[in-house]
Amino acid sequence: AQTVTQSQPEMSVQEAETVTLSCTYDTSENNYYLFWYKQPPSRQMILVIRQEAYKQQNATENRFSVNFQKAAKSFSLKISDSQLGDTAMYFCAFMIYMDSNYQLIWGAGTKLIIKP
Amino acid sequence: NAGVMQNPRHLVRRRGQEARLRCSPMKGHSHVYWYRQLPEEGLKFMVYLQKENIIDESGMPKERFSAEFPKEGPSILRIQQVVRGDSAAYFCASSPYSGPRDTGELFFGEGSRLTVL
């Protein structure tokens, strides 16, 4: 079965601190994509960062970076110099090609609160 | 280039009525996905469509729910005889004609929030 586990339902840090959100997944596939999506109070889903499983180098987008450990099936998100606007739900997901179509498997989300 | 457009943003229905949610994918995108999100939960896959074809509807309830993506016009998610448990946010996402394999990314709309009284 394909699953994604986000073990932290909620986290809270002070503005400007660094925070790491954990994500583990389970799949027997070898090729897949991994994503972190952000859902602010407006409820729109916004892509934060993407990682191809065949790439060893960790993806980075400005203040956002990932620690991708393929053998451990771990894909954590690090937010540096956190800002108030980072307050949102964060969802980890991976996409595989199976049964002739693409399947996107989602975690339950982590609620991140940035305090002033 | 406009993003994925969903309407209505908010829809209120009484039990037993029908709800129709529309999704216009990004220009050049011919793959559409519908997801449901209950409060404080992640997205649950419902259905995957390409133009005029349902590719995967394994996440769709067997009764009352249907989806289409006609040759012309938006994709429609239709819920007949709505019940309170149908209250949720429904998100549509699209990807290019080649599918999401090139970038692995889906582009999401802002969602339609259905409230059943």
PDB file of C-alpha atoms in Angstrom:
ATOM      1  CA  ALA A   1       0.000   0.000   0.000  1.00  0.00           C
ATOM      2  CA  GLN A   2       1.132   3.539  -0.718  1.00  0.00           C
ATOM      3  CA  THR A   3       1.017   5.730   2.359  1.00  0.00           C
ATOM      4  CA  VAL A   4       2.320   9.051   3.630  1.00  0.00           C
ATOM      5  CA  THR A   5       2.756   9.766   7.325  1.00  0.00           C
ATOM      6  CA  GLN A   6       3.125  13.187   8.856  1.00  0.00           C
ATOM      7  CA  SER A   7       3.701  12.540  12.536  1.00  0.00           C
ATOM      8  CA  GLN A   8       3.350  16.132  13.733  1.00  0.00           C
ATOM      9  CA  PRO A   9      -0.292  17.294  13.693  1.00  0.00           C
ATOM     10  CA  GLU A  10       0.691  20.783  14.838  1.00  0.00           C
ATOM     11  CA  MET A  11       3.864  22.808  15.381  1.00  0.00           C
ATOM     12  CA  SER A  12       4.491  26.300  16.626  1.00  0.00           C
ATOM     13  CA  VAL A  13       7.691  28.376  16.433  1.00  0.00           C
ATOM     14  CA  GLN A  14       8.738  31.979  16.856  1.00  0.00           C
ATOM     15  CA  GLU A  15       9.217  34.196  13.846  1.00  0.00           C
ATOM     16  CA  ALA A  16      12.732  33.959  12.347  1.00  0.00           C
ATOM     17  CA  GLU A  17      13.359  30.515  13.814  1.00  0.00           C
ATOM     18  CA  THR A  18      14.033  27.427  11.744  1.00  0.00           C
ATOM     19  CA  VAL A  19      11.478  24.631  11.752  1.00  0.00           C
ATOM     20  CA  THR A  20      11.533  21.130  10.287  1.00  0.00           C
ATOM     21  CA  LEU A  21       8.386  19.225   9.319  1.00  0.00           C
ATOM     22  CA  SER A  22       8.710  15.472   9.075  1.00  0.00           C
ATOM     23  CA  CYS A  23       7.277  13.168   6.438  1.00  0.00           C
ATOM     24  CA  THR A  24       7.755   9.476   5.834  1.00  0.00           C
ATOM     25  CA  TYR A  25       6.205   7.439   3.083  1.00  0.00           C
ATOM     26  CA  ASP A  26       5.893   3.878   1.950  1.00  0.00           C
ATOM     27  CA  THR A  27       5.958   2.643  -1.610  1.00  0.00           C
ATOM     28  CA  SER A  28       7.441  -0.225  -3.543  1.00  0.00           C
ATOM     29  CA  GLU A  29       7.913   1.979  -6.591  1.00  0.00           C
ATOM     30  CA  ASN A  30      11.380   3.220  -7.481  1.00  0.00           C
ATOM     31  CA  ASN A  31      10.439   6.253  -9.540  1.00  0.00           C
ATOM     32  CA  TYR A  32       8.212   8.911  -8.077  1.00  0.00           C
ATOM     33  CA  TYR A  33       7.940  12.584  -7.241  1.00  0.00           C
ATOM     34  CA  LEU A  34       7.717  14.048  -3.768  1.00  0.00           C
ATOM     35  CA  PHE A  35       6.031  17.304  -2.888  1.00  0.00           C
ATOM     36  CA  TRP A  36       5.345  19.688  -0.100  1.00  0.00           C
ATOM     37  CA  TYR A  37       2.201  21.752  -0.536  1.00  0.00           C
ATOM     38  CA  LYS A  38       1.145  24.672   1.622  1.00  0.00           C
ATOM     39  CA  GLN A  39      -2.457  25.528   2.380  1.00  0.00           C
ATOM     40  CA  PRO A  40      -2.836  28.946   4.038  1.00  0.00           C
ATOM     41  CA  PRO A  41      -6.095  30.135   5.610  1.00  0.00           C
ATOM     42  CA  SER A  42      -7.282  31.107   2.131  1.00  0.00           C
ATOM     43  CA  ARG A  43      -7.336  27.311   1.569  1.00  0.00           C
ATOM     44  CA  GLN A  44      -5.634  27.407  -1.810  1.00  0.00           C
ATOM     45  CA  MET A  45      -3.100  24.623  -2.348  1.00  0.00           C
ATOM     46  CA  ILE A  46       0.292  26.056  -3.217  1.00  0.00           C
ATOM     47  CA  LEU A  47       3.302  24.018  -4.261  1.00  0.00           C
ATOM     48  CA  VAL A  48       6.251  24.750  -1.978  1.00  0.00           C
ATOM     49  CA  ILE A  49       8.904  22.375  -3.243  1.00  0.00           C
ATOM     50  CA  ARG A  50       9.305  19.299  -5.434  1.00  0.00           C
ATOM     51  CA  GLN A  51      11.856  16.473  -5.475  1.00  0.00           C
ATOM     52  CA  GLU A  52      12.386  13.767  -8.082  1.00  0.00           C
ATOM     53  CA  ALA A  53      13.186  10.458  -6.403  1.00  0.00           C
ATOM     54  CA  TYR A  54      16.010   9.681  -8.824  1.00  0.00           C
ATOM     55  CA  LYS A  55      17.873  12.849  -7.846  1.00  0.00           C
ATOM     56  CA  GLN A  56      20.195  12.557  -4.877  1.00  0.00           C
ATOM     57  CA  GLN A  57      20.612  16.281  -4.441  1.00  0.00           C
ATOM     58  CA  ASN A  58      18.138  17.825  -2.040  1.00  0.00           C
ATOM     59  CA  ALA A  59      15.802  20.413  -3.572  1.00  0.00           C
ATOM     60  CA  THR A  60      15.956  24.009  -2.361  1.00  0.00           C
ATOM     61  CA  GLU A  61      13.628  26.942  -2.962  1.00  0.00           C
ATOM     62  CA  ASN A  62      14.768  30.102  -1.199  1.00  0.00           C
ATOM     63  CA  ARG A  63      14.040  29.562   2.522  1.00  0.00           C
ATOM     64  CA  PHE A  64      12.615  26.095   1.927  1.00  0.00           C
ATOM     65  CA  SER A  65      14.749  22.988   1.620  1.00  0.00           C
ATOM     66  CA  VAL A  66      14.220  19.272   1.958  1.00  0.00           C
ATOM     67  CA  ASN A  67      16.168  16.422   3.475  1.00  0.00           C
ATOM     68  CA  PHE A  68      15.417  13.492   1.196  1.00  0.00           C
ATOM     69  CA  GLN A  69      16.550  10.108   2.466  1.00  0.00           C
ATOM     70  CA  LYS A  70      15.379   7.602  -0.141  1.00  0.00           C
ATOM     71  CA  ALA A  71      16.505   4.476   1.681  1.00  0.00           C
ATOM     72  CA  ALA A  72      14.733   5.600   4.831  1.00  0.00           C
ATOM     73  CA  LYS A  73      11.753   6.869   2.792  1.00  0.00           C
ATOM     74  CA  SER A  74      11.923  10.174   4.559  1.00  0.00           C
ATOM     75  CA  PHE A  75      11.236  13.615   3.094  1.00  0.00           C
ATOM     76  CA  SER A  76      11.396  16.385   5.676  1.00  0.00           C
ATOM     77  CA  LEU A  77      10.865  20.078   4.968  1.00  0.00           C
ATOM     78  CA  LYS A  78      13.050  22.731   6.575  1.00  0.00           C
ATOM     79  CA  ILE A  79      11.865  26.324   6.701  1.00  0.00           C
ATOM     80  CA  SER A  80      14.605  28.792   7.567  1.00  0.00           C
ATOM     81  CA  ASP A  81      14.040  32.299   8.916  1.00  0.00           C
ATOM     82  CA  SER A  82      10.340  31.559   9.312  1.00  0.00           C
ATOM     83  CA  GLN A  83       7.880  34.357   8.585  1.00  0.00           C
ATOM     84  CA  LEU A  84       4.346  35.055   9.736  1.00  0.00           C
ATOM     85  CA  GLY A  85       3.125  34.300   6.231  1.00  0.00           C
ATOM     86  CA  ASP A  86       4.408  30.764   6.562  1.00  0.00           C
ATOM     87  CA  THR A  87       1.520  30.010   8.914  1.00  0.00           C
ATOM     88  CA  ALA A  88      -0.459  27.319   7.093  1.00  0.00           C
ATOM     89  CA  MET A  89      -1.218  23.632   6.821  1.00  0.00           C
ATOM     90  CA  TYR A  90       1.620  21.772   5.134  1.00  0.00           C
ATOM     91  CA  PHE A  91       0.940  18.593   3.230  1.00  0.00           C
ATOM     92  CA  CYS A  92       3.508  16.063   2.102  1.00  0.00           C
ATOM     93  CA  ALA A  93       2.639  13.987  -0.957  1.00  0.00           C
ATOM     94  CA  PHE A  94       4.193  11.679  -3.498  1.00  0.00           C
ATOM     95  CA  MET A  95       3.168  10.833  -7.017  1.00  0.00           C
ATOM     96  CA  ILE A  96       3.624   7.517  -8.767  1.00  0.00           C
ATOM     97  CA  TYR A  97       2.615   6.195 -12.148  1.00  0.00           C
ATOM     98  CA  MET A  98       0.565   3.077 -11.578  1.00  0.00           C
ATOM     99  CA  ASP A  99      -2.305   1.305 -13.308  1.00  0.00           C
ATOM    100  CA  SER A 100      -1.916   3.566 -16.338  1.00  0.00           C
ATOM    101  CA  ASN A 101      -2.372   6.794 -14.475  1.00  0.00           C
ATOM    102  CA  TYR A 102      -0.742   9.092 -11.967  1.00  0.00           C
ATOM    103  CA  GLN A 103      -1.652   8.717  -8.352  1.00  0.00           C
ATOM    104  CA  LEU A 104      -0.950  11.400  -5.805  1.00  0.00           C
ATOM    105  CA  ILE A 105      -0.862  10.118  -2.233  1.00  0.00           C
ATOM    106  CA  TRP A 106      -1.281  12.690   0.536  1.00  0.00           C
ATOM    107  CA  GLY A 107      -0.335  12.907   4.178  1.00  0.00           C
ATOM    108  CA  ALA A 108      -2.809  14.209   6.755  1.00  0.00           C
ATOM    109  CA  GLY A 109      -0.978  17.507   7.122  1.00  0.00           C
ATOM    110  CA  THR A 110       0.917  19.482   9.754  1.00  0.00           C
ATOM    111  CA  LYS A 111      -0.497  22.737  11.041  1.00  0.00           C
ATOM    112  CA  LEU A 112       2.351  25.228  11.356  1.00  0.00           C
ATOM    113  CA  ILE A 113       1.888  28.381  13.391  1.00  0.00           C
ATOM    114  CA  ILE A 114       4.503  31.127  13.275  1.00  0.00           C
ATOM    115  CA  LYS A 115       4.268  33.369  16.323  1.00  0.00           C
ATOM    116  CA  PRO A 116       5.376  37.029  16.279  1.00  0.00           C
TER     117      PRO A 116
ATOM    118  CA  ASN B   1      -2.190  32.579 -18.383  1.00  0.00           C
ATOM    119  CA  ALA B   2      -5.064  32.115 -15.975  1.00  0.00           C
ATOM    120  CA  GLY B   3      -4.755  29.394 -13.392  1.00  0.00           C
ATOM    121  CA  VAL B   4      -7.221  26.656 -12.640  1.00  0.00           C
ATOM    122  CA  MET B   5     -10.616  28.259 -12.178  1.00  0.00           C
ATOM    123  CA  GLN B   6     -13.247  26.749  -9.958  1.00  0.00           C
ATOM    124  CA  ASN B   7     -16.776  27.972  -9.387  1.00  0.00           C
ATOM    125  CA  PRO B   8     -18.686  28.549  -7.373  1.00  0.00           C
ATOM    126  CA  ARG B   9     -16.283  29.270  -4.536  1.00  0.00           C
ATOM    127  CA  HIS B  10     -19.050  28.698  -2.032  1.00  0.00           C
ATOM    128  CA  LEU B  11     -22.235  26.724  -2.509  1.00  0.00           C
ATOM    129  CA  VAL B  12     -25.002  26.128  -0.007  1.00  0.00           C
ATOM    130  CA  ARG B  13     -27.525  23.373  -0.602  1.00  0.00           C
ATOM    131  CA  ARG B  14     -30.304  21.775   1.400  1.00  0.00           C
ATOM    132  CA  ARG B  15     -30.402  18.039   1.876  1.00  0.00           C
ATOM    133  CA  GLY B  16     -31.747  16.320  -1.217  1.00  0.00           C
ATOM    134  CA  GLN B  17     -30.747  19.043  -3.655  1.00  0.00           C
ATOM    135  CA  GLU B  18     -28.133  18.743  -6.359  1.00  0.00           C
ATOM    136  CA  ALA B  19     -24.714  20.381  -6.336  1.00  0.00           C
ATOM    137  CA  ARG B  20     -22.707  21.126  -9.464  1.00  0.00           C
ATOM    138  CA  LEU B  21     -19.092  22.204  -9.194  1.00  0.00           C
ATOM    139  CA  ARG B  22     -17.164  23.438 -12.200  1.00  0.00           C
ATOM    140  CA  CYS B  23     -13.491  23.407 -12.998  1.00  0.00           C
ATOM    141  CA  SER B  24     -11.747  25.042 -15.932  1.00  0.00           C
ATOM    142  CA  PRO B  25      -8.178  23.725 -16.177  1.00  0.00           C
ATOM    143  CA  MET B  26      -5.228  25.844 -17.124  1.00  0.00           C
ATOM    144  CA  LYS B  27      -4.870  26.555 -20.816  1.00  0.00           C
ATOM    145  CA  GLY B  28      -3.205  23.623 -22.531  1.00  0.00           C
ATOM    146  CA  HIS B  29      -4.033  21.189 -19.741  1.00  0.00           C
ATOM    147  CA  SER B  30      -6.138  18.179 -20.611  1.00  0.00           C
ATOM    148  CA  HIS B  31      -5.842  16.185 -17.379  1.00  0.00           C
ATOM    149  CA  VAL B  32      -8.163  17.022 -14.493  1.00  0.00           C
ATOM    150  CA  TYR B  33      -8.253  15.642 -10.968  1.00  0.00           C
ATOM    151  CA  TRP B  34     -10.926  16.161  -8.320  1.00  0.00           C
ATOM    152  CA  TYR B  35     -10.159  15.944  -4.613  1.00  0.00           C
ATOM    153  CA  ARG B  36     -12.270  16.295  -1.495  1.00  0.00           C
ATOM    154  CA  GLN B  37     -11.005  17.814   1.716  1.00  0.00           C
ATOM    155  CA  LEU B  38     -12.826  17.464   4.987  1.00  0.00           C
ATOM    156  CA  PRO B  39     -12.033  19.937   7.797  1.00  0.00           C
ATOM    157  CA  GLU B  40      -8.596  19.409   9.338  1.00  0.00           C
ATOM    158  CA  GLU B  41      -7.814  16.601   6.901  1.00  0.00           C
ATOM    159  CA  GLY B  42      -5.707  16.125   3.774  1.00  0.00           C
ATOM    160  CA  LEU B  43      -6.939  15.747   0.250  1.00  0.00           C
ATOM    161  CA  LYS B  44      -8.748  12.581  -0.760  1.00  0.00           C
ATOM    162  CA  PHE B  45      -8.605  11.586  -4.404  1.00  0.00           C
ATOM    163  CA  MET B  46     -11.967  11.253  -6.106  1.00  0.00           C
ATOM    164  CA  VAL B  47     -11.589  11.050  -9.862  1.00  0.00           C
ATOM    165  CA  TYR B  48      -9.106  11.580 -12.695  1.00  0.00           C
ATOM    166  CA  LEU B  49     -10.365  12.607 -16.126  1.00  0.00           C
ATOM    167  CA  GLN B  50      -8.997  13.431 -19.517  1.00  0.00           C
ATOM    168  CA  LYS B  51     -11.038  15.064 -22.245  1.00  0.00           C
ATOM    169  CA  GLU B  52     -14.213  12.974 -22.703  1.00  0.00           C
ATOM    170  CA  ASN B  53     -12.793  10.100 -20.652  1.00  0.00           C
ATOM    171  CA  ILE B  54     -12.883   8.998 -17.044  1.00  0.00           C
ATOM    172  CA  ILE B  55      -9.496   7.427 -16.376  1.00  0.00           C
ATOM    173  CA  ASP B  56      -9.786   6.570 -12.703  1.00  0.00           C
ATOM    174  CA  GLU B  57     -12.859   7.016 -10.511  1.00  0.00           C
ATOM    175  CA  SER B  58     -11.742   4.726  -7.726  1.00  0.00           C
ATOM    176  CA  GLY B  59     -12.098   7.467  -5.126  1.00  0.00           C
ATOM    177  CA  MET B  60     -15.610   8.435  -6.075  1.00  0.00           C
ATOM    178  CA  PRO B  61     -18.581   7.181  -4.043  1.00  0.00           C
ATOM    179  CA  LYS B  62     -20.570   4.712  -6.113  1.00  0.00           C
ATOM    180  CA  GLU B  63     -23.852   6.536  -5.729  1.00  0.00           C
ATOM    181  CA  ARG B  64     -24.914  10.150  -6.167  1.00  0.00           C
ATOM    182  CA  PHE B  65     -21.505  11.336  -7.431  1.00  0.00           C
ATOM    183  CA  SER B  66     -20.537  11.731 -11.062  1.00  0.00           C
ATOM    184  CA  ALA B  67     -17.947  13.643 -13.030  1.00  0.00           C
ATOM    185  CA  GLU B  68     -17.400  14.598 -16.624  1.00  0.00           C
ATOM    186  CA  PHE B  69     -14.891  16.494 -18.706  1.00  0.00           C
ATOM    187  CA  PRO B  70     -16.480  17.218 -22.060  1.00  0.00           C
ATOM    188  CA  LYS B  71     -14.670  18.082 -25.252  1.00  0.00           C
ATOM    189  CA  GLU B  72     -15.733  21.681 -24.817  1.00  0.00           C
ATOM    190  CA  GLY B  73     -16.265  23.439 -21.521  1.00  0.00           C
ATOM    191  CA  PRO B  74     -15.269  22.847 -17.936  1.00  0.00           C
ATOM    192  CA  SER B  75     -15.117  19.659 -15.959  1.00  0.00           C
ATOM    193  CA  ILE B  76     -18.196  19.143 -13.808  1.00  0.00           C
ATOM    194  CA  LEU B  77     -18.440  17.321 -10.487  1.00  0.00           C
ATOM    195  CA  ARG B  78     -22.085  16.556  -9.792  1.00  0.00           C
ATOM    196  CA  ILE B  79     -23.491  15.456  -6.467  1.00  0.00           C
ATOM    197  CA  GLN B  80     -27.123  14.394  -6.462  1.00  0.00           C
ATOM    198  CA  GLN B  81     -29.384  14.325  -3.399  1.00  0.00           C
ATOM    199  CA  VAL B  82     -26.740  15.879  -1.178  1.00  0.00           C
ATOM    200  CA  VAL B  83     -26.447  14.899   2.472  1.00  0.00           C
ATOM    201  CA  ARG B  84     -24.741  16.713   5.351  1.00  0.00           C
ATOM    202  CA  GLY B  85     -21.718  14.434   5.049  1.00  0.00           C
ATOM    203  CA  ASP B  86     -21.044  15.867   1.593  1.00  0.00           C
ATOM    204  CA  SER B  87     -20.098  19.196   3.176  1.00  0.00           C
ATOM    205  CA  ALA B  88     -16.458  19.702   2.312  1.00  0.00           C
ATOM    206  CA  ALA B  89     -14.047  21.626   0.142  1.00  0.00           C
ATOM    207  CA  TYR B  90     -13.708  20.181  -3.349  1.00  0.00           C
ATOM    208  CA  PHE B  91     -10.483  20.909  -5.162  1.00  0.00           C
ATOM    209  CA  CYS B  92      -9.754  20.569  -8.820  1.00  0.00           C
ATOM    210  CA  ALA B  93      -6.236  20.235 -10.211  1.00  0.00           C
ATOM    211  CA  SER B  94      -4.942  20.050 -13.747  1.00  0.00           C
ATOM    212  CA  SER B  95      -1.789  19.004 -15.538  1.00  0.00           C
ATOM    213  CA  PRO B  96      -0.501  19.381 -19.093  1.00  0.00           C
ATOM    214  CA  TYR B  97      -1.480  17.278 -22.079  1.00  0.00           C
ATOM    215  CA  SER B  98       1.449  14.966 -21.432  1.00  0.00           C
ATOM    216  CA  GLY B  99       0.320  14.305 -17.913  1.00  0.00           C
ATOM    217  CA  PRO B 100       2.193  15.342 -14.798  1.00  0.00           C
ATOM    218  CA  ARG B 101       5.161  13.086 -15.434  1.00  0.00           C
ATOM    219  CA  ASP B 102       7.266  15.871 -16.937  1.00  0.00           C
ATOM    220  CA  THR B 103       7.226  17.999 -13.829  1.00  0.00           C
ATOM    221  CA  GLY B 104       5.268  15.832 -11.460  1.00  0.00           C
ATOM    222  CA  GLU B 105       3.227  18.872 -10.564  1.00  0.00           C
ATOM    223  CA  LEU B 106      -0.476  19.419 -10.398  1.00  0.00           C
ATOM    224  CA  PHE B 107      -1.872  22.934 -10.519  1.00  0.00           C
ATOM    225  CA  PHE B 108      -4.692  23.498  -8.082  1.00  0.00           C
ATOM    226  CA  GLY B 109      -7.730  25.718  -8.143  1.00  0.00           C
ATOM    227  CA  GLU B 110      -8.864  27.582  -5.061  1.00  0.00           C
ATOM    228  CA  GLY B 111     -11.517  25.024  -4.268  1.00  0.00           C
ATOM    229  CA  SER B 112     -15.284  25.039  -3.956  1.00  0.00           C
ATOM    230  CA  ARG B 113     -16.722  24.868  -0.474  1.00  0.00           C
ATOM    231  CA  LEU B 114     -19.995  22.995  -0.291  1.00  0.00           C
ATOM    232  CA  THR B 115     -22.200  23.391   2.753  1.00  0.00           C
ATOM    233  CA  VAL B 116     -25.235  21.163   3.098  1.00  0.00           C
ATOM    234  CA  LEU B 117     -27.871  22.410   5.505  1.00  0.00           C
TER     235      LEU B 117
END
